[in-house]
Amino acid sequence: MPTFSPSLDFARRLDSLDPLASCRDQFLITDPSLIYLDGNSLGRMTKAAAERAKQVMEEWGHDLIRGWNKDWWDAPRRVGDKIGKLIGAAPGQVIVTDTVSINLFKLATAALTLQPHRKRIITDTLNFPSDLYILQGIVHLLSNASPSPRGRGDGGEGKYELIRIPSRDNDITPDLAALEAAINEDTALVTLSHVTFKSGYLYDMRRITDLAHAKGALVLWDLSHSAGAVPIALDDCNADLAVGCTYKYLNGGPGAPAFLYVNKKLQEKLTSPIWGWWGQKNPFDFDLDYTPAPGVERFLAGTQPMISLLTMETALEPTLQAGLDAIRAKSVLMTDYASYLTDTWLAPFGFSLGSPRDSANRGSHIYIRHPEGYRIARALIEEMNVIPDFRAPHNLRLGFAPLYTSFAEIWEGFDRIRRVVEERRHEKYPKQKLTVT
Ligand SMILES: *Cc1c(COP(=O)(O)O)cnc(C)c1O
């Protein structure tokens, strides 16, 4: 870690040396006193995306159905290739479509049905709950499907087994030895979040992919918390499959469609479990029987949400311009600085860091823990104009978005957190939780 100092002047000096400082001007900041540390849940809006949304509405009004032949129909593939540049995927392997959850369902199911005699699926307890639910649903669906018409002996029968690798040191790092030991010849799929939503732990993609391949298993990476924050080299790591989110660090907007990646080597072998007309070879032949489209497009199902998709396309520009190396360098400095302020200012008030200390194993958010985490979060939101994320039981999650978070903003955010506990402002809030935290 570099040597930090707790003064506001020092934070301002970091800002003056920041090569990405001017990127903030591309975002709409309506309330300069708001400390927004939740860009890892919903990224800020770019001014250009707002303009583009307006323009798309005008295109809809004027072009009507003709819009599909302009730049609408090809958008999932075109925008997918742009995202490909951010995640190390050569063209023709990424499409934008549906949600992360649905894409995970499609790709995980396709991976399992490719090797039906293998029954083991491996994930971890740090994974995002929706990912675990989707996997549980797949296990339920495939294990209870009627026996194959070919009868016993084709290797397709039997129950799937979902294994969740536990974490060590109080939910900060996964137990890598247990993960390595669990991957065996019965393993069909290893699926993990590249950066875990809980502690911000960053997996070594190449190492885990190699381990799985050595046993003949496929790997499916969820890039939701790393895309746009961490350099990713899918092709270079010989990755198989990936899904990811566009409304977090990619700033695509609430509900902007997600993306999926299928390595070229697998595209013709995999079958989507959802056969829809957008994934049909010749959708406008309106053939009565389904033939999968060649390539990654077979994982499209139905009509895509053009307004949010095209708006998100424009929102990618600042990330594409800045480049992931510069973004990562700033992200590491920000999470190091935030860890330093946690230790220096907050630890005396009972806080502890719930994220890896080594930035090589950390994404762009940190967890800070306090037994009164929930009431502190409420005080921050309701009277201090700070937006963190609260995650049960006592965690405040603080996300740092290199394109628009400044060091002075981090300083101010930590100062306000410190004031809440120092002045015991949180104690007036009930312990009873609100519905949406
Ligand atoms: C944000 C996130 C999701 C979001 O899933 P949706 O289906 O798009 O709502 C999924 N997985 C992970 C790991 C996430 O961080």
PDB file of C-alpha atoms in Angstrom, residues 200-322:
ATOM      1  CA  GLY A 200     -15.134  -8.057  -3.086  1.00  0.00           C
ATOM      2  CA  TYR A 201     -12.766 -11.049  -3.345  1.00  0.00           C
ATOM      3  CA  LEU A 202     -11.304 -11.302  -6.870  1.00  0.00           C
ATOM      4  CA  TYR A 203     -10.733 -14.815  -8.218  1.00  0.00           C
ATOM      5  CA  ASP A 204      -7.744 -15.727 -10.342  1.00  0.00           C
ATOM      6  CA  MET A 205      -9.642 -16.504 -13.530  1.00  0.00           C
ATOM      7  CA  ARG A 206      -6.803 -18.252 -15.297  1.00  0.00           C
ATOM      8  CA  ARG A 207      -5.944 -20.512 -12.381  1.00  0.00           C
ATOM      9  CA  ILE A 208      -9.513 -21.663 -11.677  1.00  0.00           C
ATOM     10  CA  THR A 209     -10.215 -22.144 -15.385  1.00  0.00           C
ATOM     11  CA  ASP A 210      -7.087 -24.301 -15.752  1.00  0.00           C
ATOM     12  CA  LEU A 211      -7.997 -26.371 -12.690  1.00  0.00           C
ATOM     13  CA  ALA A 212     -11.481 -27.071 -14.065  1.00  0.00           C
ATOM     14  CA  HIS A 213     -10.225 -27.866 -17.557  1.00  0.00           C
ATOM     15  CA  ALA A 214      -7.701 -30.337 -16.156  1.00  0.00           C
ATOM     16  CA  LYS A 215     -10.696 -32.395 -14.941  1.00  0.00           C
ATOM     17  CA  GLY A 216     -12.770 -31.861 -18.070  1.00  0.00           C
ATOM     18  CA  ALA A 217     -15.215 -29.402 -16.460  1.00  0.00           C
ATOM     19  CA  LEU A 218     -16.453 -26.146 -17.969  1.00  0.00           C
ATOM     20  CA  VAL A 219     -16.299 -22.800 -16.175  1.00  0.00           C
ATOM     21  CA  LEU A 220     -18.964 -20.090 -16.203  1.00  0.00           C
ATOM     22  CA  TRP A 221     -17.876 -16.716 -14.807  1.00  0.00           C
ATOM     23  CA  ASP A 222     -20.289 -14.093 -13.522  1.00  0.00           C
ATOM     24  CA  LEU A 223     -18.630 -10.768 -14.318  1.00  0.00           C
ATOM     25  CA  SER A 224     -21.335  -8.548 -12.787  1.00  0.00           C
ATOM     26  CA  HIS A 225     -19.008  -7.033 -10.205  1.00  0.00           C
ATOM     27  CA  SER A 226     -15.876  -6.953 -12.345  1.00  0.00           C
ATOM     28  CA  ALA A 227     -16.948  -5.780 -15.819  1.00  0.00           C
ATOM     29  CA  GLY A 228     -15.906  -2.155 -16.155  1.00  0.00           C
ATOM     30  CA  ALA A 229     -13.797  -2.225 -12.980  1.00  0.00           C
ATOM     31  CA  VAL A 230     -11.200  -4.963 -13.458  1.00  0.00           C
ATOM     32  CA  PRO A 231      -9.297  -5.931 -16.635  1.00  0.00           C
ATOM     33  CA  ILE A 232     -10.668  -9.273 -17.856  1.00  0.00           C
ATOM     34  CA  ALA A 233      -9.047 -11.532 -20.447  1.00  0.00           C
ATOM     35  CA  LEU A 234     -11.647 -14.183 -21.293  1.00  0.00           C
ATOM     36  CA  ASP A 235     -10.071 -15.383 -24.553  1.00  0.00           C
ATOM     37  CA  ASP A 236      -6.583 -15.311 -23.119  1.00  0.00           C
ATOM     38  CA  CYS A 237      -7.639 -17.401 -20.113  1.00  0.00           C
ATOM     39  CA  ASN A 238      -9.303 -19.875 -22.489  1.00  0.00           C
ATOM     40  CA  ALA A 239     -12.563 -19.192 -20.632  1.00  0.00           C
ATOM     41  CA  ASP A 240     -15.667 -21.122 -21.669  1.00  0.00           C
ATOM     42  CA  LEU A 241     -18.688 -19.090 -20.655  1.00  0.00           C
ATOM     43  CA  ALA A 242     -19.501 -15.833 -18.899  1.00  0.00           C
ATOM     44  CA  VAL A 243     -22.433 -13.594 -18.004  1.00  0.00           C
ATOM     45  CA  GLY A 244     -22.453 -10.048 -16.668  1.00  0.00           C
ATOM     46  CA  CYS A 245     -24.360  -6.965 -15.779  1.00  0.00           C
ATOM     47  CA  THR A 246     -24.378  -3.581 -17.541  1.00  0.00           C
ATOM     48  CA  TYR A 247     -26.036  -1.332 -14.952  1.00  0.00           C
ATOM     49  CA  LYS A 248     -23.274  -1.492 -12.331  1.00  0.00           C
ATOM     50  CA  TYR A 249     -19.780  -0.276 -13.304  1.00  0.00           C
ATOM     51  CA  LEU A 250     -20.854  -0.019 -16.967  1.00  0.00           C
ATOM     52  CA  ASN A 251     -23.495   2.606 -16.083  1.00  0.00           C
ATOM     53  CA  GLY A 252     -26.116   1.219 -18.499  1.00  0.00           C
ATOM     54  CA  GLY A 253     -29.120   2.335 -16.422  1.00  0.00           C
ATOM     55  CA  PRO A 254     -31.714   0.543 -14.274  1.00  0.00           C
ATOM     56  CA  GLY A 255     -32.721  -2.724 -15.905  1.00  0.00           C
ATOM     57  CA  ALA A 256     -30.372  -2.327 -18.874  1.00  0.00           C
ATOM     58  CA  PRO A 257     -29.966  -5.740 -20.494  1.00  0.00           C
ATOM     59  CA  ALA A 258     -27.154  -8.057 -19.444  1.00  0.00           C
ATOM     60  CA  PHE A 259     -24.568  -9.809 -21.622  1.00  0.00           C
ATOM     61  CA  LEU A 260     -23.329 -13.325 -22.177  1.00  0.00           C
ATOM     62  CA  TYR A 261     -20.129 -14.756 -23.638  1.00  0.00           C
ATOM     63  CA  VAL A 262     -19.697 -18.125 -25.313  1.00  0.00           C
ATOM     64  CA  ASN A 263     -16.183 -18.975 -26.476  1.00  0.00           C
ATOM     65  CA  LYS A 264     -16.049 -19.723 -30.232  1.00  0.00           C
ATOM     66  CA  LYS A 265     -14.799 -23.257 -29.529  1.00  0.00           C
ATOM     67  CA  LEU A 266     -18.131 -24.110 -27.835  1.00  0.00           C
ATOM     68  CA  GLN A 267     -20.695 -22.170 -29.824  1.00  0.00           C
ATOM     69  CA  GLU A 268     -21.728 -24.928 -32.236  1.00  0.00           C
ATOM     70  CA  LYS A 269     -21.811 -27.551 -29.489  1.00  0.00           C
ATOM     71  CA  LEU A 270     -24.145 -25.788 -27.074  1.00  0.00           C
ATOM     72  CA  THR A 271     -27.928 -25.621 -27.222  1.00  0.00           C
ATOM     73  CA  SER A 272     -29.968 -22.947 -25.494  1.00  0.00           C
ATOM     74  CA  PRO A 273     -32.746 -24.327 -23.271  1.00  0.00           C
ATOM     75  CA  ILE A 274     -34.988 -21.511 -24.555  1.00  0.00           C
ATOM     76  CA  TRP A 275     -35.698 -21.828 -28.248  1.00  0.00           C
ATOM     77  CA  GLY A 276     -37.075 -18.514 -29.460  1.00  0.00           C
ATOM     78  CA  TRP A 277     -37.297 -16.802 -32.808  1.00  0.00           C
ATOM     79  CA  TRP A 278     -34.370 -14.435 -32.195  1.00  0.00           C
ATOM     80  CA  GLY A 279     -32.153 -17.492 -31.751  1.00  0.00           C
ATOM     81  CA  GLN A 280     -33.495 -19.174 -34.892  1.00  0.00           C
ATOM     82  CA  LYS A 281     -31.231 -19.411 -37.929  1.00  0.00           C
ATOM     83  CA  ASN A 282     -33.599 -17.512 -40.235  1.00  0.00           C
ATOM     84  CA  PRO A 283     -36.174 -15.777 -38.038  1.00  0.00           C
ATOM     85  CA  PHE A 284     -38.028 -14.201 -40.941  1.00  0.00           C
ATOM     86  CA  ASP A 285     -38.630 -17.494 -42.727  1.00  0.00           C
ATOM     87  CA  PHE A 286     -41.127 -18.206 -39.920  1.00  0.00           C
ATOM     88  CA  ASP A 287     -40.345 -21.873 -40.300  1.00  0.00           C
ATOM     89  CA  LEU A 288     -42.454 -24.098 -38.051  1.00  0.00           C
ATOM     90  CA  ASP A 289     -39.394 -25.926 -36.744  1.00  0.00           C
ATOM     91  CA  TYR A 290     -36.491 -24.485 -34.798  1.00  0.00           C
ATOM     92  CA  THR A 291     -32.969 -24.513 -36.198  1.00  0.00           C
ATOM     93  CA  PRO A 292     -30.396 -22.785 -33.987  1.00  0.00           C
ATOM     94  CA  ALA A 293     -28.631 -19.744 -35.353  1.00  0.00           C
ATOM     95  CA  PRO A 294     -24.949 -20.294 -35.944  1.00  0.00           C
ATOM     96  CA  GLY A 295     -22.772 -18.795 -33.243  1.00  0.00           C
ATOM     97  CA  VAL A 296     -23.575 -17.007 -30.029  1.00  0.00           C
ATOM     98  CA  GLU A 297     -26.873 -15.612 -31.391  1.00  0.00           C
ATOM     99  CA  ARG A 298     -28.550 -18.933 -30.634  1.00  0.00           C
ATOM    100  CA  PHE A 299     -28.677 -17.711 -27.026  1.00  0.00           C
ATOM    101  CA  LEU A 300     -31.091 -14.921 -27.932  1.00  0.00           C
ATOM    102  CA  ALA A 301     -34.716 -15.797 -27.266  1.00  0.00           C
ATOM    103  CA  GLY A 302     -37.118 -12.944 -27.994  1.00  0.00           C
ATOM    104  CA  THR A 303     -37.335  -9.228 -28.751  1.00  0.00           C
ATOM    105  CA  GLN A 304     -34.759  -7.148 -26.957  1.00  0.00           C
ATOM    106  CA  PRO A 305     -35.480  -3.906 -25.028  1.00  0.00           C
ATOM    107  CA  MET A 306     -34.193  -1.392 -27.583  1.00  0.00           C
ATOM    108  CA  ILE A 307     -34.658   1.770 -25.547  1.00  0.00           C
ATOM    109  CA  SER A 308     -32.475   0.596 -22.692  1.00  0.00           C
ATOM    110  CA  LEU A 309     -30.113  -1.370 -24.914  1.00  0.00           C
ATOM    111  CA  LEU A 310     -29.273   1.591 -27.172  1.00  0.00           C
ATOM    112  CA  THR A 311     -29.038   3.936 -24.204  1.00  0.00           C
ATOM    113  CA  MET A 312     -26.613   1.543 -22.550  1.00  0.00           C
ATOM    114  CA  GLU A 313     -24.534   1.402 -25.759  1.00  0.00           C
ATOM    115  CA  THR A 314     -23.837   5.111 -25.401  1.00  0.00           C
ATOM    116  CA  ALA A 315     -23.195   4.763 -21.662  1.00  0.00           C
ATOM    117  CA  LEU A 316     -20.256   2.433 -22.418  1.00  0.00           C
ATOM    118  CA  GLU A 317     -18.261   5.221 -24.092  1.00  0.00           C
ATOM    119  CA  PRO A 318     -16.439   6.665 -21.053  1.00  0.00           C
ATOM    120  CA  THR A 319     -15.299   3.159 -20.061  1.00  0.00           C
ATOM    121  CA  LEU A 320     -14.120   2.361 -23.597  1.00  0.00           C
ATOM    122  CA  GLN A 321     -12.245   5.678 -23.780  1.00  0.00           C
ATOM    123  CA  ALA A 322     -10.583   5.433 -20.368  1.00  0.00           C
TER     124      ALA A 322
END
